[in-house]
CSV table of C-alpha atoms in Angstrom, one decimal:
chain,number,residue,atom,x,y,z
E,1,UNK,CA,93.2,100.7,69.2
E,2,UNK,CA,95.7,97.9,69.9
E,3,UNK,CA,96.6,97.7,73.6
E,4,UNK,CA,100.3,98.0,74.3
E,5,UNK,CA,102.1,94.9,75.7
E,6,UNK,CA,103.7,94.5,79.1
E,7,UNK,CA,106.7,92.3,79.6
E,8,UNK,CA,105.9,89.4,81.9
E,9,UNK,CA,107.8,90.9,84.8
E,10,UNK,CA,106.3,94.3,84.0
E,11,UNK,CA,102.8,92.8,84.2
E,12,UNK,CA,103.4,91.1,87.5
E,13,UNK,CA,104.9,94.2,89.0
E,14,UNK,CA,102.2,96.5,87.6
E,15,UNK,CA,99.4,94.2,88.8
E,16,UNK,CA,101.2,93.8,92.2
E,17,UNK,CA,101.6,97.6,92.2
E,18,UNK,CA,97.9,97.9,91.6
E,19,UNK,CA,97.2,95.5,94.5
E,20,UNK,CA,99.8,96.7,96.9
E,21,UNK,CA,98.5,100.1,98.0
E,22,UNK,CA,97.4,102.0,101.1
E,23,UNK,CA,95.2,99.1,102.0
E,24,UNK,CA,98.2,96.9,102.8
E,25,UNK,CA,100.4,99.3,104.7
E,26,UNK,CA,97.8,101.7,106.2
E,27,UNK,CA,94.5,99.8,106.5
E,28,UNK,CA,95.5,96.1,107.1
E,29,UNK,CA,97.4,96.8,110.3
E,30,UNK,CA,94.7,98.9,111.9
E,31,UNK,CA,91.8,96.6,111.1
E,32,UNK,CA,93.9,93.7,112.4
E,33,UNK,CA,94.2,95.7,115.6
E,34,UNK,CA,90.5,96.4,115.7
E,35,UNK,CA,89.5,92.7,115.2
E,36,UNK,CA,91.8,90.9,117.6
E,37,UNK,CA,94.9,90.1,115.6
E,38,UNK,CA,95.7,86.4,114.8
E,39,UNK,CA,92.1,85.1,114.4
E,40,UNK,CA,91.3,88.0,111.9
E,41,UNK,CA,94.6,87.3,110.0
E,42,UNK,CA,93.6,83.7,109.5
E,43,UNK,CA,90.2,84.6,108.2
E,44,UNK,CA,91.7,87.2,105.9
E,45,UNK,CA,94.2,84.7,104.5
E,46,UNK,CA,91.5,82.1,103.9
E,47,UNK,CA,89.4,84.8,102.2
E,48,UNK,CA,92.3,85.8,99.9
E,49,UNK,CA,92.9,82.2,99.0
E,50,UNK,CA,89.3,81.1,98.5
E,51,UNK,CA,87.6,84.2,97.2
E,52,UNK,CA,90.2,86.8,96.2
E,53,UNK,CA,92.3,84.4,94.1
E,54,UNK,CA,89.2,83.1,92.4
E,55,UNK,CA,88.0,86.5,91.4
E,56,UNK,CA,91.4,87.7,90.3
E,57,UNK,CA,91.6,84.8,87.9
E,58,UNK,CA,88.2,85.6,86.6
E,59,UNK,CA,89.1,89.3,86.1
E,60,UNK,CA,92.4,88.4,84.4
E,61,UNK,CA,90.5,86.0,82.1
E,62,UNK,CA,88.1,88.6,80.9
E,63,UNK,CA,90.9,91.0,80.0
E,64,UNK,CA,93.1,88.2,78.6
E,65,UNK,CA,90.2,87.0,76.3
E,66,UNK,CA,88.8,90.4,75.5
E,67,UNK,CA,92.1,92.1,74.6
E,68,UNK,CA,90.8,95.6,75.1
E,69,UNK,CA,89.4,98.1,77.6
E,70,UNK,CA,86.9,96.7,80.1
E,71,UNK,CA,83.8,97.8,78.3
E,72,UNK,CA,84.9,96.4,75.0
E,73,UNK,CA,86.1,93.2,76.6
E,74,UNK,CA,82.7,92.5,78.1
E,75,UNK,CA,81.0,93.4,74.8
E,76,UNK,CA,83.3,91.1,72.8
E,77,UNK,CA,82.9,88.1,75.1
E,78,UNK,CA,79.2,88.2,75.7
E,79,UNK,CA,77.5,85.7,73.4
E,80,UNK,CA,74.3,87.7,73.5
E,81,UNK,CA,72.8,90.8,75.1
E,82,UNK,CA,76.1,92.6,74.3
E,83,UNK,CA,74.6,96.0,74.7
E,84,UNK,CA,73.6,95.1,78.3
E,85,UNK,CA,76.8,93.3,79.3
E,86,UNK,CA,79.1,96.1,78.2
E,87,UNK,CA,78.0,98.0,81.2
E,88,UNK,CA,79.9,95.4,83.3
E,89,UNK,CA,83.0,97.0,82.0
E,90,UNK,CA,82.1,100.4,83.5
E,91,UNK,CA,83.4,99.0,86.9
E,92,UNK,CA,86.5,101.1,85.9
E,93,UNK,CA,84.4,104.1,87.2
E,94,UNK,CA,84.9,102.7,90.7
E,95,UNK,CA,88.7,103.2,90.5
E,96,UNK,CA,88.2,106.7,89.2
E,97,UNK,CA,85.8,107.6,92.0
E,98,UNK,CA,88.2,106.0,94.6
E,99,UNK,CA,90.8,108.4,93.3
E,100,UNK,CA,88.7,111.4,94.5
E,101,UNK,CA,89.8,110.7,98.1
E,102,UNK,CA,92.8,108.4,97.4
E,103,UNK,CA,94.7,111.3,95.8
E,104,UNK,CA,94.0,113.4,98.9
E,105,UNK,CA,95.3,110.7,101.2
E,106,UNK,CA,98.5,110.4,99.0
E,107,UNK,CA,98.8,114.2,99.5
E,108,UNK,CA,98.7,113.7,103.3
E,109,UNK,CA,101.5,111.2,102.9
E,110,UNK,CA,103.6,113.5,100.7
E,111,UNK,CA,103.2,116.2,103.4
E,112,UNK,CA,104.4,113.8,106.1
E,113,UNK,CA,107.5,112.9,104.1
E,114,UNK,CA,108.4,116.6,104.1
E,115,UNK,CA,107.5,117.2,107.8
E,116,UNK,CA,109.4,114.1,108.8
E,117,UNK,CA,112.6,115.8,107.6
E,118,UNK,CA,112.4,118.1,110.6
E,119,UNK,CA,110.8,117.4,114.0
E,120,UNK,CA,108.6,114.4,114.8
E,121,UNK,CA,105.8,114.8,117.4
E,122,UNK,CA,106.9,113.7,120.8
E,123,UNK,CA,103.6,112.3,122.0
E,124,UNK,CA,100.5,110.7,120.5
E,125,UNK,CA,98.5,113.8,121.7
E,126,UNK,CA,100.8,116.1,119.8
E,127,UNK,CA,100.7,113.9,116.7
E,128,UNK,CA,96.9,113.9,116.9
E,129,UNK,CA,96.8,117.7,117.1
E,130,UNK,CA,99.1,118.0,114.1
E,131,UNK,CA,97.0,115.7,112.0
E,132,UNK,CA,93.6,117.1,113.0
E,133,UNK,CA,94.9,120.6,112.4
E,134,UNK,CA,96.0,119.7,108.9
E,135,UNK,CA,92.7,117.8,108.2
E,136,UNK,CA,90.3,120.5,109.6
E,137,UNK,CA,92.0,123.8,109.0
E,138,UNK,CA,94.9,123.6,106.5
E,139,UNK,CA,93.1,123.6,103.1
E,140,UNK,CA,96.1,125.1,101.3
E,141,UNK,CA,98.6,122.4,102.3
E,142,UNK,CA,96.2,119.6,101.4
E,143,UNK,CA,95.3,121.2,98.0
E,144,UNK,CA,99.0,121.7,97.2
E,145,UNK,CA,100.0,118.1,97.8
E,146,UNK,CA,96.7,116.8,96.2
E,147,UNK,CA,97.8,118.7,93.1
E,148,UNK,CA,101.3,117.2,93.3
E,149,UNK,CA,99.7,113.8,93.4
E,150,UNK,CA,97.5,114.6,90.4
E,151,UNK,CA,100.5,115.8,88.4
E,152,UNK,CA,102.6,112.7,89.1
E,153,UNK,CA,99.8,110.3,88.3
E,154,UNK,CA,98.8,112.1,85.1
E,155,UNK,CA,102.4,112.3,83.9
E,156,UNK,CA,102.9,108.5,84.3
E,157,UNK,CA,99.5,107.7,82.7
E,158,UNK,CA,100.4,109.9,79.7
E,159,UNK,CA,103.6,107.9,79.2
E,160,UNK,CA,101.6,104.8,78.5
E,161,UNK,CA,101.8,101.1,79.7
E,162,UNK,CA,105.4,100.5,78.7
E,163,UNK,CA,107.0,103.9,79.1
E,164,UNK,CA,104.9,105.0,82.1
E,165,UNK,CA,103.2,102.4,84.2
E,166,UNK,CA,105.6,99.5,83.6
E,167,UNK,CA,108.7,101.7,84.1
E,168,UNK,CA,107.2,103.3,87.3
E,169,UNK,CA,106.5,99.9,88.8
E,170,UNK,CA,109.9,98.5,87.8
E,171,UNK,CA,111.5,101.2,89.9
E,172,UNK,CA,109.0,101.8,92.7
E,173,UNK,CA,107.9,98.3,93.6
E,174,UNK,CA,111.5,96.9,94.2
E,175,UNK,CA,112.3,100.1,96.1
E,176,UNK,CA,109.1,99.7,98.2
E,177,UNK,CA,109.9,96.1,99.0
E,178,UNK,CA,113.5,97.0,99.8
E,179,UNK,CA,112.5,99.7,102.3
E,180,UNK,CA,109.9,97.5,104.0
E,181,UNK,CA,112.3,94.5,104.2
E,182,UNK,CA,115.0,96.8,105.7
E,183,UNK,CA,112.6,98.2,108.3
E,184,UNK,CA,111.2,94.7,109.0
E,185,UNK,CA,114.8,93.3,109.5
E,186,UNK,CA,115.4,96.1,112.1
E,187,UNK,CA,112.1,95.3,113.8
E,188,UNK,CA,113.2,91.6,114.3
E,189,UNK,CA,116.1,92.8,116.5
E,190,UNK,CA,113.7,94.5,118.9
E,191,UNK,CA,112.4,92.8,122.0
E,192,UNK,CA,108.8,93.6,121.1
E,193,UNK,CA,109.0,91.6,117.9
E,194,UNK,CA,107.8,88.5,119.7
E,195,UNK,CA,104.8,90.4,121.0
E,196,UNK,CA,103.9,91.5,117.5
E,197,UNK,CA,104.4,88.0,116.2
E,198,UNK,CA,102.0,86.6,118.9
E,199,UNK,CA,99.5,89.3,118.3
E,200,UNK,CA,99.5,88.7,114.5
E,201,UNK,CA,99.5,84.9,114.5
E,202,UNK,CA,98.0,83.7,117.9
E,203,UNK,CA,94.3,83.2,117.1
E,204,UNK,CA,91.9,84.3,119.8
E,205,UNK,CA,88.5,83.5,118.2
E,206,UNK,CA,86.6,84.9,121.1
E,207,UNK,CA,87.3,88.3,119.6
E,208,UNK,CA,85.8,87.3,116.2
E,209,UNK,CA,82.2,88.1,115.2
E,210,UNK,CA,80.2,88.2,112.0
E,211,UNK,CA,81.4,91.7,111.3
E,212,UNK,CA,85.0,90.5,111.2
E,213,UNK,CA,84.2,88.0,108.5
E,214,UNK,CA,82.5,90.7,106.4
E,215,UNK,CA,85.4,93.1,106.9
E,216,UNK,CA,87.9,90.4,106.0
E,217,UNK,CA,86.1,89.6,102.7
E,218,UNK,CA,85.7,93.3,101.9
E,219,UNK,CA,89.4,94.1,102.7
E,220,UNK,CA,90.7,91.1,100.7
E,221,UNK,CA,88.7,92.4,97.7
E,222,UNK,CA,89.9,96.0,98.1
E,223,UNK,CA,93.5,95.2,98.7
E,224,UNK,CA,93.8,92.9,95.7
E,225,UNK,CA,92.5,95.8,93.5
E,226,UNK,CA,89.5,93.7,92.3
E,227,UNK,CA,86.2,94.9,91.0
E,228,UNK,CA,87.5,98.2,89.6
E,229,UNK,CA,88.7,97.0,86.1
E,230,UNK,CA,92.5,97.6,86.8
E,231,UNK,CA,93.6,93.9,86.7
E,232,UNK,CA,91.3,93.4,83.7
E,233,UNK,CA,92.7,96.3,81.8
E,234,UNK,CA,96.3,95.2,82.5
E,235,UNK,CA,95.5,91.6,81.6
E,236,UNK,CA,94.5,92.7,78.1
E,237,UNK,CA,98.2,93.4,77.6
E,238,UNK,CA,99.4,89.8,78.4
E,239,UNK,CA,101.0,87.7,75.6
E,240,UNK,CA,98.8,84.8,74.4
E,241,UNK,CA,101.0,82.1,76.0
E,242,UNK,CA,101.0,83.8,79.4
E,243,UNK,CA,100.0,81.8,82.5
E,244,UNK,CA,97.2,83.6,84.3
E,245,UNK,CA,97.5,81.3,87.3
E,246,UNK,CA,101.2,82.0,87.8
E,247,UNK,CA,100.7,85.7,87.4
E,248,UNK,CA,97.8,85.7,89.8
E,249,UNK,CA,99.8,83.7,92.3
E,250,UNK,CA,102.7,86.2,92.3
E,251,UNK,CA,100.4,89.1,92.6
E,252,UNK,CA,98.5,87.6,95.6
E,253,UNK,CA,101.7,86.4,97.2
E,254,UNK,CA,103.4,89.9,97.0
E,255,UNK,CA,100.2,91.7,98.1
E,256,UNK,CA,99.6,89.4,101.1
E,257,UNK,CA,103.3,89.2,102.1
E,258,UNK,CA,103.7,93.0,102.1
E,259,UNK,CA,100.5,93.3,104.3
E,260,UNK,CA,101.9,90.8,106.8
E,261,UNK,CA,105.4,92.3,106.8
E,262,UNK,CA,104.0,95.8,107.2
E,263,UNK,CA,101.7,94.7,110.1
E,264,UNK,CA,104.5,92.9,112.0
E,265,UNK,CA,106.9,95.8,111.5
E,266,UNK,CA,104.4,98.5,112.6
E,267,UNK,CA,103.1,96.5,115.6
E,268,UNK,CA,106.7,95.8,116.7
E,269,UNK,CA,107.4,99.6,116.7
E,270,UNK,CA,104.2,100.4,118.5
E,271,UNK,CA,104.8,97.7,121.2
E,272,UNK,CA,108.4,98.8,121.6
E,273,UNK,CA,108.0,102.5,121.6
E,274,UNK,CA,104.3,103.2,121.8
E,275,UNK,CA,101.3,101.6,123.5
E,276,UNK,CA,100.6,98.5,121.5
E,277,UNK,CA,98.4,98.0,118.5
E,278,UNK,CA,96.7,101.4,118.2
E,279,UNK,CA,93.1,101.1,116.9
E,280,UNK,CA,91.7,103.0,114.0
E,281,UNK,CA,93.0,104.8,110.9
E,282,UNK,CA,95.1,107.1,113.1
E,283,UNK,CA,97.7,104.3,113.5
E,284,UNK,CA,99.9,105.6,110.6
E,285,UNK,CA,99.4,109.3,110.9
E,286,UNK,CA,99.1,109.7,114.7
E,287,UNK,CA,100.4,106.7,116.7
E,288,UNK,CA,103.3,105.7,114.4
E,289,UNK,CA,105.0,109.2,114.2
E,290,UNK,CA,105.1,109.4,118.0
E,291,UNK,CA,106.6,105.9,118.1
E,292,UNK,CA,109.3,107.0,115.6
E,293,UNK,CA,110.1,109.9,117.8
E,294,UNK,CA,111.0,107.6,120.6
E,295,UNK,CA,113.7,106.0,118.4
E,296,UNK,CA,115.7,109.2,118.2
E,297,UNK,CA,117.6,109.9,115.0
E,298,UNK,CA,116.9,106.5,113.7
E,299,UNK,CA,113.2,107.3,114.0
E,300,UNK,CA,113.5,110.3,111.7
E,301,UNK,CA,115.2,108.2,109.1
E,302,UNK,CA,112.6,105.4,109.5
E,303,UNK,CA,109.7,107.9,109.4
E,304,UNK,CA,111.0,109.4,106.1
E,305,UNK,CA,111.6,105.9,104.6
E,306,UNK,CA,108.2,104.6,105.8
E,307,UNK,CA,106.2,107.5,104.3
E,308,UNK,CA,108.2,107.3,101.1
E,309,UNK,CA,107.2,103.6,100.9
E,310,UNK,CA,103.6,104.4,101.7
E,311,UNK,CA,103.7,107.1,98.9
E,312,UNK,CA,105.1,104.6,96.4
E,313,UNK,CA,102.4,102.1,97.3
E,314,UNK,CA,99.7,104.7,96.9
E,315,UNK,CA,101.1,106.0,93.5
E,316,UNK,CA,101.5,102.5,92.0
E,317,UNK,CA,97.9,101.8,92.9
E,318,UNK,CA,96.7,105.2,91.7
E,319,UNK,CA,97.8,104.8,88.1
E,320,UNK,CA,95.9,101.4,88.0
E,321,UNK,CA,92.8,103.1,89.4
E,322,UNK,CA,92.7,105.6,86.5
E,323,UNK,CA,94.1,103.5,83.6
E,324,UNK,CA,90.8,101.5,82.9
E,325,UNK,CA,88.9,104.7,82.1
E,326,UNK,CA,91.9,106.2,80.2
E,327,UNK,CA,92.0,103.0,78.1
E,328,UNK,CA,88.3,103.2,77.6
E,329,UNK,CA,88.3,106.6,76.1
E,330,UNK,CA,91.3,105.7,73.9
E,331,UNK,CA,89.6,102.6,72.6
E,332,UNK,CA,86.1,103.8,72.2
E,333,UNK,CA,86.5,107.4,71.2
E,334,UNK,CA,90.0,107.4,69.7
E,335,UNK,CA,91.2,110.0,72.2
E,336,UNK,CA,94.9,110.6,72.4
E,337,UNK,CA,96.5,109.2,75.6
E,338,UNK,CA,97.4,112.8,76.6
E,339,UNK,CA,93.8,113.9,76.3
E,340,UNK,CA,92.4,110.8,78.1
E,341,UNK,CA,95.0,111.0,80.9
E,342,UNK,CA,94.6,114.7,81.6
E,343,UNK,CA,90.8,114.5,81.4
E,344,UNK,CA,90.5,111.7,83.9
E,345,UNK,CA,93.2,113.3,86.1
E,346,UNK,CA,91.3,116.6,86.1
E,347,UNK,CA,88.1,114.7,87.0
E,348,UNK,CA,89.5,113.3,90.3
E,349,UNK,CA,91.5,116.4,91.0
E,350,UNK,CA,88.5,118.7,90.8
E,351,UNK,CA,86.2,116.5,92.9
E,352,UNK,CA,89.1,115.9,95.3
E,353,UNK,CA,88.9,119.5,96.2
E,354,UNK,CA,85.4,118.9,97.5
E,355,UNK,CA,86.7,115.9,99.4
E,356,UNK,CA,89.3,118.2,101.1
E,357,UNK,CA,86.7,120.9,101.8
E,358,UNK,CA,84.3,118.3,103.3
E,359,UNK,CA,86.8,118.0,106.3
E,360,UNK,CA,87.5,121.7,106.6
E,361,UNK,CA,85.9,123.7,109.4
E,362,UNK,CA,83.4,126.2,108.0
E,363,UNK,CA,82.9,124.3,104.8
E,364,UNK,CA,82.2,120.7,105.9
E,365,UNK,CA,78.8,121.7,107.1
E,366,UNK,CA,77.8,122.2,103.4
E,367,UNK,CA,79.4,119.0,102.2
E,368,UNK,CA,78.0,116.6,104.8
E,369,UNK,CA,74.8,114.6,104.3
E,370,UNK,CA,73.5,112.4,107.1
E,371,UNK,CA,76.4,111.2,109.2
E,372,UNK,CA,79.0,111.3,106.4
E,373,UNK,CA,81.0,113.9,104.7
E,374,UNK,CA,81.5,114.0,100.9
E,375,UNK,CA,84.9,112.3,101.5
E,376,UNK,CA,83.3,109.6,103.6
E,377,UNK,CA,80.4,109.1,101.1
E,378,UNK,CA,82.8,108.5,98.2
E,379,UNK,CA,84.7,106.0,100.3
E,380,UNK,CA,81.5,104.3,101.4
E,381,UNK,CA,79.8,104.1,98.0
E,382,UNK,CA,82.9,102.7,96.3
E,383,UNK,CA,83.8,100.1,99.0
E,384,UNK,CA,80.2,99.1,100.0
E,385,UNK,CA,78.5,99.1,96.6
E,386,UNK,CA,80.7,99.5,93.5
E,387,UNK,CA,83.5,97.1,94.3
E,388,UNK,CA,81.2,94.2,95.5
E,389,UNK,CA,79.0,94.7,92.5
E,390,UNK,CA,82.0,94.6,90.2
E,391,UNK,CA,83.2,91.3,91.8
E,392,UNK,CA,79.7,89.9,91.6
E,393,UNK,CA,79.3,90.8,87.9
E,394,UNK,CA,82.7,89.3,87.0
E,395,UNK,CA,81.9,86.0,88.8
E,396,UNK,CA,78.5,85.7,87.1
E,397,UNK,CA,79.9,86.7,83.7
E,398,UNK,CA,82.8,84.1,83.8
E,399,UNK,CA,80.7,81.5,85.6
E,400,UNK,CA,77.5,81.7,83.6
E,401,UNK,CA,77.8,83.9,80.5
E,402,UNK,CA,81.1,83.1,78.8
E,403,UNK,CA,80.7,79.6,77.3
E,404,UNK,CA,82.3,77.0,79.6
E,405,UNK,CA,84.3,75.6,76.7
E,406,UNK,CA,86.0,79.0,76.2
E,407,UNK,CA,86.8,79.3,79.9
E,408,UNK,CA,88.0,75.7,80.0
E,409,UNK,CA,90.2,76.0,77.0
E,410,UNK,CA,92.3,78.6,78.8
E,411,UNK,CA,92.0,77.7,82.5
E,412,UNK,CA,91.9,73.8,82.7
E,413,UNK,CA,95.4,73.4,81.3
E,414,UNK,CA,96.7,75.9,83.9
E,415,UNK,CA,94.6,74.8,86.9
E,416,UNK,CA,94.4,71.1,86.0
E,417,UNK,CA,92.7,69.2,88.8
E,418,UNK,CA,91.7,72.4,90.6
E,419,UNK,CA,89.7,73.7,87.6
E,420,UNK,CA,86.3,72.2,88.7
E,421,UNK,CA,86.7,73.5,92.2
E,422,UNK,CA,87.6,77.0,91.0
E,423,UNK,CA,84.7,77.0,88.5
E,424,UNK,CA,82.2,75.8,91.1
E,425,UNK,CA,83.4,78.5,93.5
E,426,UNK,CA,83.1,81.2,90.9
E,427,UNK,CA,79.5,80.2,90.1
E,428,UNK,CA,78.1,79.5,93.5
E,429,UNK,CA,80.4,80.6,96.4
E,430,UNK,CA,81.9,83.9,95.3
E,431,UNK,CA,78.7,85.6,94.1
E,432,UNK,CA,76.9,84.8,97.3
E,433,UNK,CA,79.9,86.0,99.4
E,434,UNK,CA,80.0,89.3,97.4
E,435,UNK,CA,76.3,89.8,97.8
E,436,UNK,CA,76.4,89.3,101.5
E,437,UNK,CA,79.4,91.6,101.9
E,438,UNK,CA,77.6,94.3,99.9
E,439,UNK,CA,74.4,94.0,102.0
E,440,UNK,CA,76.4,94.1,105.2
E,441,UNK,CA,78.5,97.1,104.3
E,442,UNK,CA,75.3,98.9,103.2
E,443,UNK,CA,73.8,98.1,106.6
E,444,UNK,CA,70.9,96.0,105.2
E,445,UNK,CA,72.0,93.0,107.3
């Protein structure tokens, strides 16, 4: 089936929407706090430039040349062993598996939008109590908002690339940017902004260890939405005269800028009203609401706007996580878009119930293996195994399997003098980095 076409702006916003997700606004600030601030930011930026950008171009190229879903694109482009290489396209499963817990987290955010309309917690201790109570005892609330998330995502997917995904991103991405820029502008007027600026950009390399390098590579990969087939599937919709380099640049620029802006904004609020850069995933759901409380009425408004922005980021990423497998069933089995969208939605919704239960007192004991709950296992397997494998496969496929002449015909006119460096990196630097990251995240090294 012919893949629908994005407009150029629609593609950039859709790809940026895929990249800009909870990793930028939720995860990047707290891991920056955990690994010492400025030094980690420098390593992260270098990783995005040297590895993330390289892989993004490779993934775009596969979709651009293959002109179909991920599985078919790999099959079409492999000169031989097509039946083997087509399995490279099943990296779209990683996105679908991520949605098992990602939809649950979006549900938490939707819940916080509603609760922010009333009273914010006055202390970090109270905020922690509210969050842990929801997480460990309130199954009904989590299920309700998880279901709302499922309905929104499935509805957008069913509307297709133009009528659903592009239209959604044309509305939500500018709104997300506007909200964050507005909150960031306010943050620059606060006395603590200089503290946040110093924390984010003053490098203290004494706080950096080998783990920080691995985390930087892994996060750059996750936040750019690589290794899960989303960028590849979207790139199949590009017009033939499109510039992959320009598109990749804008996606990386928007993604990284939003992460930096979000980090500066959140750390300013925490320094001004809280206790500095809170460590751990609780920054957004525990530390930040308490900081918003200290702002008074403005804090309520900011809390609502912030969680709306966070929900927008999560939803734009979510449709891209599911779309690769939706397109696969449309292309390979001639399913209608409605059937494919609902089927994939029900898959992550149903397993998402087990992700919720794996944190609920009285049920989590049956959904915990080793030291990890079902929720944590899905997160671990996708981040530590599936995404690095996806990146490794793409680097090897473009670097060694697709004929160099075919790669060169598209990329050399766009990269010019930088082509040889990019191609070398794709063949010898990126695969090694991905392999090391995977082994480290798996605890092998």
